[in-house]
CSV table of C-alpha atoms in Angstrom, one decimal:
chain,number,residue,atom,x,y,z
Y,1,UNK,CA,-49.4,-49.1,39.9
Y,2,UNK,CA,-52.5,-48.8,41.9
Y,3,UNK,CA,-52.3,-48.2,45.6
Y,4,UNK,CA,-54.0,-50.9,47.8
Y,5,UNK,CA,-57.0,-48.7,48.2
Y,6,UNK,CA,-57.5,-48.4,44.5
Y,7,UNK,CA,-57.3,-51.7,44.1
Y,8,UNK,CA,-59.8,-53.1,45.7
Y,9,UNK,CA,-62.4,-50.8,44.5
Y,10,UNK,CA,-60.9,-51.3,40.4
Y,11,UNK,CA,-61.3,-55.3,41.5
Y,12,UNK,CA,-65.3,-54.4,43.0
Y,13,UNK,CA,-65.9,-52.3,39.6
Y,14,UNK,CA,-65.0,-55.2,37.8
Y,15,UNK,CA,-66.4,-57.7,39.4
Y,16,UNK,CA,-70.0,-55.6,39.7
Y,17,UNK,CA,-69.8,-55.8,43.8
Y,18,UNK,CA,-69.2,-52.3,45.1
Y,19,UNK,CA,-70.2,-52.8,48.3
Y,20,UNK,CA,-70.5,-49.2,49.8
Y,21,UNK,CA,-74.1,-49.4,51.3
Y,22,UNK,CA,-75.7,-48.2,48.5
Y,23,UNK,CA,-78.6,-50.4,47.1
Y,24,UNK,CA,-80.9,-50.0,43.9
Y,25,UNK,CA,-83.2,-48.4,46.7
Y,26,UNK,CA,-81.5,-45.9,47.1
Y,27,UNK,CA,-80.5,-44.8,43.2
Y,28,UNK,CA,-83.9,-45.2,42.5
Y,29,UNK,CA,-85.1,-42.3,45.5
Y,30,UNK,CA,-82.2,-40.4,43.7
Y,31,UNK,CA,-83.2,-40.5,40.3
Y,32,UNK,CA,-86.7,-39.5,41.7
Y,33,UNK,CA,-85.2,-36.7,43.4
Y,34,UNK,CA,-82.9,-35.4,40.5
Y,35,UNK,CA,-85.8,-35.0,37.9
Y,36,UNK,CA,-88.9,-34.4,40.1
Y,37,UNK,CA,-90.9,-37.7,39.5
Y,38,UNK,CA,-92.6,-39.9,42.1
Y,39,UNK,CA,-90.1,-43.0,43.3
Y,40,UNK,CA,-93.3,-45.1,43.0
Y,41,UNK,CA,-93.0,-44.3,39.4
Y,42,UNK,CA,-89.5,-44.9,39.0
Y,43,UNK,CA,-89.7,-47.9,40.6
Y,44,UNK,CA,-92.8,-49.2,38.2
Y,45,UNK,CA,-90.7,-48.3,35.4
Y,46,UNK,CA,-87.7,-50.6,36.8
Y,47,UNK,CA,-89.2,-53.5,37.2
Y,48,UNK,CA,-90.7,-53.7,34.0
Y,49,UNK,CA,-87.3,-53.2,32.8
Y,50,UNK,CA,-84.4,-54.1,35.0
Y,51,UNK,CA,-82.5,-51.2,34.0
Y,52,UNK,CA,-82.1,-48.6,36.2
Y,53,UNK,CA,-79.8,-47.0,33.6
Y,54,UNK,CA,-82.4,-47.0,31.4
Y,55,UNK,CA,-85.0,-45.9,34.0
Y,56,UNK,CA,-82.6,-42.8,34.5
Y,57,UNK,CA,-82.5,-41.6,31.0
Y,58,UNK,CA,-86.2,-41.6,31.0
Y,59,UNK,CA,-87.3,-39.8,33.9
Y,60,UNK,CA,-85.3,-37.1,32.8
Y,61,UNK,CA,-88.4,-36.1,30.4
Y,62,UNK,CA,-90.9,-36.9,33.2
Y,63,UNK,CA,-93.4,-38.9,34.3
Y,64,UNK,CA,-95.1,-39.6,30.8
Y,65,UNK,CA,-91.8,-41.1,29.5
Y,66,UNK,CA,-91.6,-43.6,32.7
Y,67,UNK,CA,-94.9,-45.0,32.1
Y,68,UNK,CA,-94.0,-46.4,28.7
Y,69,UNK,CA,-91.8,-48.5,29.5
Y,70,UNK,CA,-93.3,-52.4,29.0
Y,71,UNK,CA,-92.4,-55.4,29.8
Y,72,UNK,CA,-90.1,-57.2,26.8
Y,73,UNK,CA,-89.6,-60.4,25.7
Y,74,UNK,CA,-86.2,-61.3,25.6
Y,75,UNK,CA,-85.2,-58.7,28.7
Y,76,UNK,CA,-85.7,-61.2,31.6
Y,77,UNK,CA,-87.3,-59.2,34.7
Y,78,UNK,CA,-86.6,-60.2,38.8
Y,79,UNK,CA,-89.0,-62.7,39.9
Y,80,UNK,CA,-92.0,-62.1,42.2
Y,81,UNK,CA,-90.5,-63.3,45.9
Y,82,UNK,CA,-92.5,-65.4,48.5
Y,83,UNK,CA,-92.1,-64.8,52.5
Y,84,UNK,CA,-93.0,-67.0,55.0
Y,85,UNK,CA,-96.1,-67.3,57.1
Y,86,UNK,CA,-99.3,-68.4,57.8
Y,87,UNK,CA,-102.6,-70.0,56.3
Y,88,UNK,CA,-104.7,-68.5,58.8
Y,89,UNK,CA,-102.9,-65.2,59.2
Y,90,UNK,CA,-103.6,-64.6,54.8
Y,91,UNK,CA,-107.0,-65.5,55.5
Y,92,UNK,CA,-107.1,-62.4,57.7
Y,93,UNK,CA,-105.7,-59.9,55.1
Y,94,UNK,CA,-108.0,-61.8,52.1
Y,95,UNK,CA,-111.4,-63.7,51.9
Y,96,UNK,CA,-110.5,-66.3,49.1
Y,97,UNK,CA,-106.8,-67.6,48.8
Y,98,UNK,CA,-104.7,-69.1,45.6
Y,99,UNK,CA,-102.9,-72.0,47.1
Y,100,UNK,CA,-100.3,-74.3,44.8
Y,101,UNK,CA,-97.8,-76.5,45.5
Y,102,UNK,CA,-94.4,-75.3,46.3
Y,103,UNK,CA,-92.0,-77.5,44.6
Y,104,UNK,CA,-88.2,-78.7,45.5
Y,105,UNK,CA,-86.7,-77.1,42.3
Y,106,UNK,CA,-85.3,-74.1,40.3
Y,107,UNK,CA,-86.9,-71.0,39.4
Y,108,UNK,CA,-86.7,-70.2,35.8
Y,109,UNK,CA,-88.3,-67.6,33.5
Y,110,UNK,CA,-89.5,-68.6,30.2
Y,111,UNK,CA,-89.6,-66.1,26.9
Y,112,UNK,CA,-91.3,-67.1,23.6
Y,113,UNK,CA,-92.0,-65.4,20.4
Y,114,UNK,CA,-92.8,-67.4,17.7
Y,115,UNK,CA,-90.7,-70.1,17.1
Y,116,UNK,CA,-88.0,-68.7,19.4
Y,117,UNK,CA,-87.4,-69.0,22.7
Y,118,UNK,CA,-85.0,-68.5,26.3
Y,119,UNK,CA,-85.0,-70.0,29.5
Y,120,UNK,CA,-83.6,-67.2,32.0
Y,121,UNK,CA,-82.6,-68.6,35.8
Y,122,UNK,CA,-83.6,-66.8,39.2
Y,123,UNK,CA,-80.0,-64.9,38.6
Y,124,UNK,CA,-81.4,-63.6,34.9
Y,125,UNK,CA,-78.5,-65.6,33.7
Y,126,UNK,CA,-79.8,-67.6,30.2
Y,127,UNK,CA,-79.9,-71.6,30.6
Y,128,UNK,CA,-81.6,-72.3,27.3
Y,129,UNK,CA,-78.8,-74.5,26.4
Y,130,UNK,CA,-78.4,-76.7,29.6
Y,131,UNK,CA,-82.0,-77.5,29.7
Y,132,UNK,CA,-83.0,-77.7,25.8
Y,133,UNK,CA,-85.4,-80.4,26.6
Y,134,UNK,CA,-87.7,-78.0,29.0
Y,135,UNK,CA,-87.2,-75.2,26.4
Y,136,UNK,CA,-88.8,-77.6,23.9
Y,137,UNK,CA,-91.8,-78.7,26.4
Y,138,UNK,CA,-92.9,-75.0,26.8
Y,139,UNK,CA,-92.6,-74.0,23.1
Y,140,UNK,CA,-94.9,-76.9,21.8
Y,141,UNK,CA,-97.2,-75.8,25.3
Y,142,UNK,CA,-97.7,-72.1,24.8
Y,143,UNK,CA,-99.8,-71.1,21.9
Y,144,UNK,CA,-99.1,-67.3,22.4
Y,145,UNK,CA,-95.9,-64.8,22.6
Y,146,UNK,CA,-95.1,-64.6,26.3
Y,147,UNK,CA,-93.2,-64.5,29.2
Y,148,UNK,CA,-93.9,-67.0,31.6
Y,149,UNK,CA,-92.9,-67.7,35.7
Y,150,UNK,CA,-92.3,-71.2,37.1
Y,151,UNK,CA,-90.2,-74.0,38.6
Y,152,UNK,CA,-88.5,-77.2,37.3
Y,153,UNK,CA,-88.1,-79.8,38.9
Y,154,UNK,CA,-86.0,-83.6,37.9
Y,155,UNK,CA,-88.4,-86.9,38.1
Y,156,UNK,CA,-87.5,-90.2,39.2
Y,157,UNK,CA,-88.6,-92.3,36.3
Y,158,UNK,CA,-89.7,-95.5,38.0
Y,159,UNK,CA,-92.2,-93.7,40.9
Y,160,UNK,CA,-93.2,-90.3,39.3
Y,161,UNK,CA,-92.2,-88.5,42.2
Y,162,UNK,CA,-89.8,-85.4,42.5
Y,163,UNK,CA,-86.3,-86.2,43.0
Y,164,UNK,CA,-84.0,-84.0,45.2
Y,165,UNK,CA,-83.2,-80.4,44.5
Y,166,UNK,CA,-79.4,-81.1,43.0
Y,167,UNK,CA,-80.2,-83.1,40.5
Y,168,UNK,CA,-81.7,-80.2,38.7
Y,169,UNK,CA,-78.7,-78.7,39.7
Y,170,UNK,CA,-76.3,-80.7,37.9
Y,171,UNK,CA,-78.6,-80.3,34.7
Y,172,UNK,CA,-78.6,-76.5,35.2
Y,173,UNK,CA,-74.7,-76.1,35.7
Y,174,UNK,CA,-74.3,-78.5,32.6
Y,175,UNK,CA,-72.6,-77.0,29.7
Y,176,UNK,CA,-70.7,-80.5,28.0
Y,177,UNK,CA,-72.7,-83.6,27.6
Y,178,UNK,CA,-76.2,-82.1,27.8
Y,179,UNK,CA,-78.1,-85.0,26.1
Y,180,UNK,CA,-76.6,-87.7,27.7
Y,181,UNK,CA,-77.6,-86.0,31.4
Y,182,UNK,CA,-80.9,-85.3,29.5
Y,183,UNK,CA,-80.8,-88.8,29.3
Y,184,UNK,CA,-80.0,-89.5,33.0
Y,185,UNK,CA,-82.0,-87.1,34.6
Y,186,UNK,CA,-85.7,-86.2,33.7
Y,187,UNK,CA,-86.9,-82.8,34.2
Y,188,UNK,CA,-90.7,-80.9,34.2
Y,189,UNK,CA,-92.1,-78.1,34.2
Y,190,UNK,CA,-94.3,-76.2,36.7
Y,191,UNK,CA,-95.7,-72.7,35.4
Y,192,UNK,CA,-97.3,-70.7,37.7
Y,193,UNK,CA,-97.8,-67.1,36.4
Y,194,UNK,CA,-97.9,-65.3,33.4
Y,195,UNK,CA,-96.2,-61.8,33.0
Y,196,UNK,CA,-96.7,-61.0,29.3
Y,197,UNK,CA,-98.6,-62.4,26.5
Y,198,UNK,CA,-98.4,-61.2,22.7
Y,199,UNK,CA,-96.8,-57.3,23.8
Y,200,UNK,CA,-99.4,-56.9,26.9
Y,201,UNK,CA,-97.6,-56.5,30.2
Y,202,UNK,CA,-99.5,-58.0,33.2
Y,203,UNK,CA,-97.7,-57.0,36.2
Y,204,UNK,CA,-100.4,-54.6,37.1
Y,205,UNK,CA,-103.0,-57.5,36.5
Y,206,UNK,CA,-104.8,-59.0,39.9
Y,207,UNK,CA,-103.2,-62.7,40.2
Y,208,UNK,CA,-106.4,-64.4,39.2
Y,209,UNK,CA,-106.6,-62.3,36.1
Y,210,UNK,CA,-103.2,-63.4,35.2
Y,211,UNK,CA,-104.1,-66.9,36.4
Y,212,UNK,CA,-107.1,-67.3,34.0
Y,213,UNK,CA,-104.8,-66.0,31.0
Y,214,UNK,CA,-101.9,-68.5,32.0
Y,215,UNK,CA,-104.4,-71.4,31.7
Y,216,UNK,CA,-106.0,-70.2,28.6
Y,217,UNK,CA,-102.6,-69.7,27.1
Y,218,UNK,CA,-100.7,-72.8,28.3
Y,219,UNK,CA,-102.0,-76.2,26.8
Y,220,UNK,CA,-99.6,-78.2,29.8
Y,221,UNK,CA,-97.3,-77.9,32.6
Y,222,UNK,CA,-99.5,-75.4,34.3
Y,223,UNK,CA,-99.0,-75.9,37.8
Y,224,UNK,CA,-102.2,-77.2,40.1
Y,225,UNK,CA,-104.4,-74.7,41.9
Y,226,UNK,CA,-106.9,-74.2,44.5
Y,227,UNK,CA,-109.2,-71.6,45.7
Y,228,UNK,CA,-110.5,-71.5,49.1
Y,229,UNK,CA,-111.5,-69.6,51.7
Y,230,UNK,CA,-111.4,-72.3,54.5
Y,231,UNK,CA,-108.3,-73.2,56.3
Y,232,UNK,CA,-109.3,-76.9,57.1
Y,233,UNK,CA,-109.3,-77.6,52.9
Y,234,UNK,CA,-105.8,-75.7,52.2
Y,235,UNK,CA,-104.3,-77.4,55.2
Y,236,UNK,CA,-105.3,-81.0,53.6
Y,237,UNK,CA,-103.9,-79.5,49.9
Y,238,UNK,CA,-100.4,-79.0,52.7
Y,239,UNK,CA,-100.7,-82.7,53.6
Y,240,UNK,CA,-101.7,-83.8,50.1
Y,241,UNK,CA,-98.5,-81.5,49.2
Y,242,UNK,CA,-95.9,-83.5,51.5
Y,243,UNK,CA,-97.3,-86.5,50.8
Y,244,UNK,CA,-96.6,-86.3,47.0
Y,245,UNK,CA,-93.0,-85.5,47.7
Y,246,UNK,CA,-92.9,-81.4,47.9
Y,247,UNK,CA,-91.9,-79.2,50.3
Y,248,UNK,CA,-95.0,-77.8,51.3
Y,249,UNK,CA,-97.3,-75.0,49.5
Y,250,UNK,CA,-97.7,-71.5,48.5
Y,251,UNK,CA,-100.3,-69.0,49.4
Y,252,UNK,CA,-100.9,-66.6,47.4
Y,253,UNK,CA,-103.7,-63.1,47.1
Y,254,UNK,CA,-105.7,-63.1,44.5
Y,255,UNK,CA,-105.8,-59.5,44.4
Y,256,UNK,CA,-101.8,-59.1,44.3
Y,257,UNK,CA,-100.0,-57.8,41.4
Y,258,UNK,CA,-96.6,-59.1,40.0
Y,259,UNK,CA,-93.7,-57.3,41.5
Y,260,UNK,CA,-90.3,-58.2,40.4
Y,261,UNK,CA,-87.8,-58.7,43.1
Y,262,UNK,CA,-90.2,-58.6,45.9
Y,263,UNK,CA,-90.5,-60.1,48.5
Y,264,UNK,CA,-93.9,-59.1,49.6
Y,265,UNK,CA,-97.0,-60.1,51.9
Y,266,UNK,CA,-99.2,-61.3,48.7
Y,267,UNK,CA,-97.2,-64.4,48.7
Y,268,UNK,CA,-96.6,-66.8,51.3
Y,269,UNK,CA,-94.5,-69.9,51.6
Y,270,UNK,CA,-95.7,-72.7,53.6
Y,271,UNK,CA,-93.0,-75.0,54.7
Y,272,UNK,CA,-92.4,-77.9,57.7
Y,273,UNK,CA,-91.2,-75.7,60.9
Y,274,UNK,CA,-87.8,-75.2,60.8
Y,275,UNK,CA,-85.8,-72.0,61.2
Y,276,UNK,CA,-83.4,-71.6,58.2
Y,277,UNK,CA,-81.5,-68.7,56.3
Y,278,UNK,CA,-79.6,-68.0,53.3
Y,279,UNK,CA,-76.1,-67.1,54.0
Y,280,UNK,CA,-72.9,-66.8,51.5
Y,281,UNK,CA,-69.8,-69.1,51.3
Y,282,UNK,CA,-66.9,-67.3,51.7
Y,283,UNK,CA,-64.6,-69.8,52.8
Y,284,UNK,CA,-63.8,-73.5,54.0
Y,285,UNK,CA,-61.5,-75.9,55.8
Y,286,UNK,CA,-60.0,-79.1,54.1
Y,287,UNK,CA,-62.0,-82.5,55.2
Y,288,UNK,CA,-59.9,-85.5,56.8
Y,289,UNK,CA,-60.3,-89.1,56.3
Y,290,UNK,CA,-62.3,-89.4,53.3
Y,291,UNK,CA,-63.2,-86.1,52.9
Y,292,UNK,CA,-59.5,-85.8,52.9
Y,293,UNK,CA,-59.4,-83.9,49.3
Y,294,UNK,CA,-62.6,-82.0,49.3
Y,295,UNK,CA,-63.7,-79.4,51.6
Y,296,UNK,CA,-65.0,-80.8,54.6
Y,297,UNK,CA,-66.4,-77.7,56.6
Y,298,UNK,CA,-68.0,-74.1,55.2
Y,299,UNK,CA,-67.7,-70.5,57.0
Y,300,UNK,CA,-70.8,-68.5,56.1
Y,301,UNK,CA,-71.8,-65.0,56.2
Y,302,UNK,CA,-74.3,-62.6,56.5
Y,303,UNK,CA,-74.1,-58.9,55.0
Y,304,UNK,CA,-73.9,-56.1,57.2
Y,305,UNK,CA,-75.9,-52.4,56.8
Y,306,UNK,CA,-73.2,-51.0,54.7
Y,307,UNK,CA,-73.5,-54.4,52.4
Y,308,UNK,CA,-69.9,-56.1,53.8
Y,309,UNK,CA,-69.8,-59.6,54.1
Y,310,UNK,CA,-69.1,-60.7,58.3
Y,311,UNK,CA,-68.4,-64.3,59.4
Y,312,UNK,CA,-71.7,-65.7,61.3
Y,313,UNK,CA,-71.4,-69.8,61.3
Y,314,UNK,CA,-69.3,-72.6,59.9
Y,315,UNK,CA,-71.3,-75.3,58.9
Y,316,UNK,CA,-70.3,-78.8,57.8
Y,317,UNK,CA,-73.3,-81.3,59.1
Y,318,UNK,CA,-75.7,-82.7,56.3
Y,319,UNK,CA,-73.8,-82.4,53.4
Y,320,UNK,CA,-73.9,-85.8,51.4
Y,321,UNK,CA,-70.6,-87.1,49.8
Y,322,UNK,CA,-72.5,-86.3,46.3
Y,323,UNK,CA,-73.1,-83.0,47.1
Y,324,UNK,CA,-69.6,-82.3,48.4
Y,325,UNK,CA,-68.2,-83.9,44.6
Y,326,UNK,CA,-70.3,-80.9,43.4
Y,327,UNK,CA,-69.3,-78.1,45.9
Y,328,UNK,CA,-65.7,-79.2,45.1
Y,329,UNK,CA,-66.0,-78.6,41.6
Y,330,UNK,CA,-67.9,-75.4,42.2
Y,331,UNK,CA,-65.7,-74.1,44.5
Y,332,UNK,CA,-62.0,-75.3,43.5
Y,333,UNK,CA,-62.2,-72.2,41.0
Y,334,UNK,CA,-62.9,-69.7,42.9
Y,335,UNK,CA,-60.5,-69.9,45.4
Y,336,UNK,CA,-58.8,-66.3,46.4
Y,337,UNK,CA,-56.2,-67.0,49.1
Y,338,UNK,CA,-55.5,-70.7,50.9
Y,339,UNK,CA,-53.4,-70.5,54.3
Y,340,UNK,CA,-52.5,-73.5,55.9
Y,341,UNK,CA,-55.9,-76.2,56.3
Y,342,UNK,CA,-58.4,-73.2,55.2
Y,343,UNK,CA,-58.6,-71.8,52.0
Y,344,UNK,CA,-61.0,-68.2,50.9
Y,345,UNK,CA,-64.1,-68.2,48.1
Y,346,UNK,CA,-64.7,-65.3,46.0
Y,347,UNK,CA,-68.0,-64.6,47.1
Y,348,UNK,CA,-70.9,-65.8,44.8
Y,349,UNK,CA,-72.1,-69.0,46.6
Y,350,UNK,CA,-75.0,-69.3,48.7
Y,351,UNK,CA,-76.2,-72.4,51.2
Y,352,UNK,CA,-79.6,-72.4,52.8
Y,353,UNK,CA,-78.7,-73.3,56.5
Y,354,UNK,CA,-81.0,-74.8,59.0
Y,355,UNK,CA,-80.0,-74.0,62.9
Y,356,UNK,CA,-81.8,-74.9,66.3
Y,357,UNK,CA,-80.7,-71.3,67.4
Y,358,UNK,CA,-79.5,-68.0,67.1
Y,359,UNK,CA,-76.7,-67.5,69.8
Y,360,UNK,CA,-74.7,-64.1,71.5
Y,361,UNK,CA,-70.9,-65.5,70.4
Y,362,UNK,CA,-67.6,-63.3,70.2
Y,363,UNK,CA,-66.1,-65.6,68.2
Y,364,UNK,CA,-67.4,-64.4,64.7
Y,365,UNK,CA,-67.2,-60.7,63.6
Y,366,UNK,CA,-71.5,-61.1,63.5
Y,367,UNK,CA,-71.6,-61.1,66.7
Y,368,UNK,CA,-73.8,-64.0,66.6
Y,369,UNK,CA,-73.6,-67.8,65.9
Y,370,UNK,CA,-75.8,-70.6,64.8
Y,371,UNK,CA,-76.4,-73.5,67.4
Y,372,UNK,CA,-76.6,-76.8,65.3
Y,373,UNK,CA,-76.4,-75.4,62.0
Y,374,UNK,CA,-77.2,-78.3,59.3
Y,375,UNK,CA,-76.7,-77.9,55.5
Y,376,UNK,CA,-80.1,-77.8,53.7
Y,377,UNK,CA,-79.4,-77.2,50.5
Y,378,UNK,CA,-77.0,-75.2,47.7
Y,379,UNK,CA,-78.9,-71.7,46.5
Y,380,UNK,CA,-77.4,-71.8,42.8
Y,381,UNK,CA,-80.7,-69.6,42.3
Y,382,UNK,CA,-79.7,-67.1,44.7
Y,383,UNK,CA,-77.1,-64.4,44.5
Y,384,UNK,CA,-74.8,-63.0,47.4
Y,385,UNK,CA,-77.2,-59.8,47.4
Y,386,UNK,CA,-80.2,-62.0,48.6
Y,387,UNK,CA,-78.6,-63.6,51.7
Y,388,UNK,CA,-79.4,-63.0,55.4
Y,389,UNK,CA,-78.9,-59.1,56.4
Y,390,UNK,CA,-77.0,-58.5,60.2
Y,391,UNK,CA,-80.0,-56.8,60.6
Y,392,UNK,CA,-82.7,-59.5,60.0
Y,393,UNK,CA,-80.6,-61.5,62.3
Y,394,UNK,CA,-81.1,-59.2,65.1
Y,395,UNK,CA,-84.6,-59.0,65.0
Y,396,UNK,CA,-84.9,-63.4,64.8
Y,397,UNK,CA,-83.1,-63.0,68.1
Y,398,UNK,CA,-85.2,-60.7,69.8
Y,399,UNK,CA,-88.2,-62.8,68.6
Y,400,UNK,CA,-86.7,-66.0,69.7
Y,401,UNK,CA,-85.6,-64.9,73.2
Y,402,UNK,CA,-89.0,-63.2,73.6
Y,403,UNK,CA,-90.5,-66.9,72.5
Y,404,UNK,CA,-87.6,-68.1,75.1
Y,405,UNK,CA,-88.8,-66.0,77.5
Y,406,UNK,CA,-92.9,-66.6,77.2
């Protein structure tokens, strides 16, 4: 009996997606506000716990009950976010840099204690089961109760070298035949931070502090490392990066502490030039020929101020035959509404999208579209909440028309 209204907000509640404008940014200023305790604090409490509800309860008896709250195992936290940038601009801010490779994979989080243990994805969703084989690596590996940060990535047998980003895809998604695609498809490994070990939280630890722990804690998979402070040696660990197969490195301060869910200046991705973002599927057209029964082209959005999802591209270059199989079965569930050659996604999927450039267009509700966009890859480790903002759009297209413009 519910009126229209009603029930699109009874379908948001249940489906966790609200979308009103109102971010964990903002309930964490007003739970600051409502019991008188610094939003720094607050916010140091949340992501140790990733539970704002929790946080809420607690600042209600003050500061001394926010600063209790730890780090547990079991309670998977956000992970740490990288932006992009520069060697030579980092070496500005710090004298000596961290710099690893940045590998073609999936971000997972890893708990132990004792004999126990979970594999969490970027989403905090638990993948113990799809990927037993890792879960067993890292249990024989790490001598101590902890919580451990890295990325996995699938191995071609016969060279050694990393194999393209879906294959560990299709052993992450996997929930029937897990040891025959164990079998098929080889994955390892790469841990590169530490945020607790035996009840300690480190998030408040300097990078190379956590570092030293991680390797002192870790018997394998610990992911390589180098410390310099000149640009012409981190440049040749770039090229010794690409050459080995990975997409580039990662910069990182030494000083920086682990924040969950940032994305902040203390890490920096390093990556061939090419102008990307992360936009959300929220709908496709039907392909012809012999993409005749899969979904040949994909409309993408971006999220406006008020958190709305608004058409920005379509996008239907470089996506392999194999990869459309799996975007097929992803997507053929989650179909809302089909009209004709075009059919609407619930919103949950998002493709990282190269483009040559940002263009003024009326023709989607953005306001903007992508010249040459080019499928790079599926973001199963992303959610909708992490995609491209109508607002971070704006300012690349001021920065490219000043470029443009000299």
């Amino acid at each position: 009996n519910a009126k229209p209204i009603e029930a699109r907000y009874i379908t948001r509640l249940i489906l966790g997606e609200l979308r009103i404008g109102i971010g964990e940014g903002n309930i964490r200023d007003a739970v600051a506000k409502a019991f008188d305790v610094p939003a720094a604090a607050v916010e140091h409490a949340f992501q140790a716990s990733n539970d704002l509800g929790e946080v809420a309860v607690l600042a209600k008896s003050g500061v001394g009950a926010l600063e209790t709250v730890r780090v547990e195992l079991f309670r998977p936290v956000k992970m740490m976010l990288a932006r992009q940038g520069t060697i030579a601009a980092m070496l500005e801010e710090e004298r000596v840099l961290a710099a690893e490779y940045k590998y073609d994979g999936t971000r997972f989080q890893f708990h132990k204690k004792g004999s126990e243990c979970r594999i969490y994805s970027r989403k905090l969703e638990e993948v113990t089961k799809a990927i037993p084989d890792v879960a067993n690596m890292l249990l024989e590996a790490t001598t101590h109760d902890a919580i451990l940060d890295g990325e996995v990535i699938a191995i071609d047998e016969d060279t050694g070298r990393p194999l393209p980003f879906q294959y560990v895809l299709r052993r992450f998604r996997r929930k029937h035949d897990v040891e025959g695609h164990m079998q098929k498809i080889r994955l390892v490994p790469n841990i590169f931070d530490i945020i607790c070990i035996d009840g300690r939280t480190l998030i408040d630890e300097p990078f190379s502090e956590r570092r030293k722990i991680l390797t002192e804690s870790v018997s394998r998979y610990v992911a390589p490392q180098i410390d310099s402070d000149d640009i012409g040696t981190i440049e040749a660990f770039y090229r010794s990066a690409l050459a080995d197969g990975h997409e580039g490195i990662m910069i990182k301060s030494r000083s920086a502490h682990y924040t969950p869910g940032v994305r902040g200046k203390e890490w920096v991705k390093i990556k061939p030039a090419v102008d990307t973002m992360d936009l959300a599927v929220i709908g496709a057209e039907w392909g012809e020929g012999k993409r005749a029964k899969h979904f040949g082209s994909f409309l993408l959005a971006c999220r406006d101020e008020l958190g709305e999802l608004i058409p920005l591209s379509k996008v239907a270059t470089g996506i392999s035959d194999d990869m459309l199989d799996i975007l097929y079965e992803m997507l053929k569930d989650i179909v809302i509404s089909e009209s004709k050659n075009t059919v609407t996604f619930e919103p949950d999927t998002v493709f990282e999208v190269g483009y040559a450039e940002i263009q003024k267009s009326p023709t989607y509700e953005a306001g903007y579209a992508l010249r040459f966009p080019r499928f790079i890859r599926l973001r199963d480790d992303k959610s909708v909440e992490e995609i491209e903002t109508l607002q971070s759009i704006e300012a690349r297209f001021a920065e490219q028309t000043k470029r443009l413009q000299g």
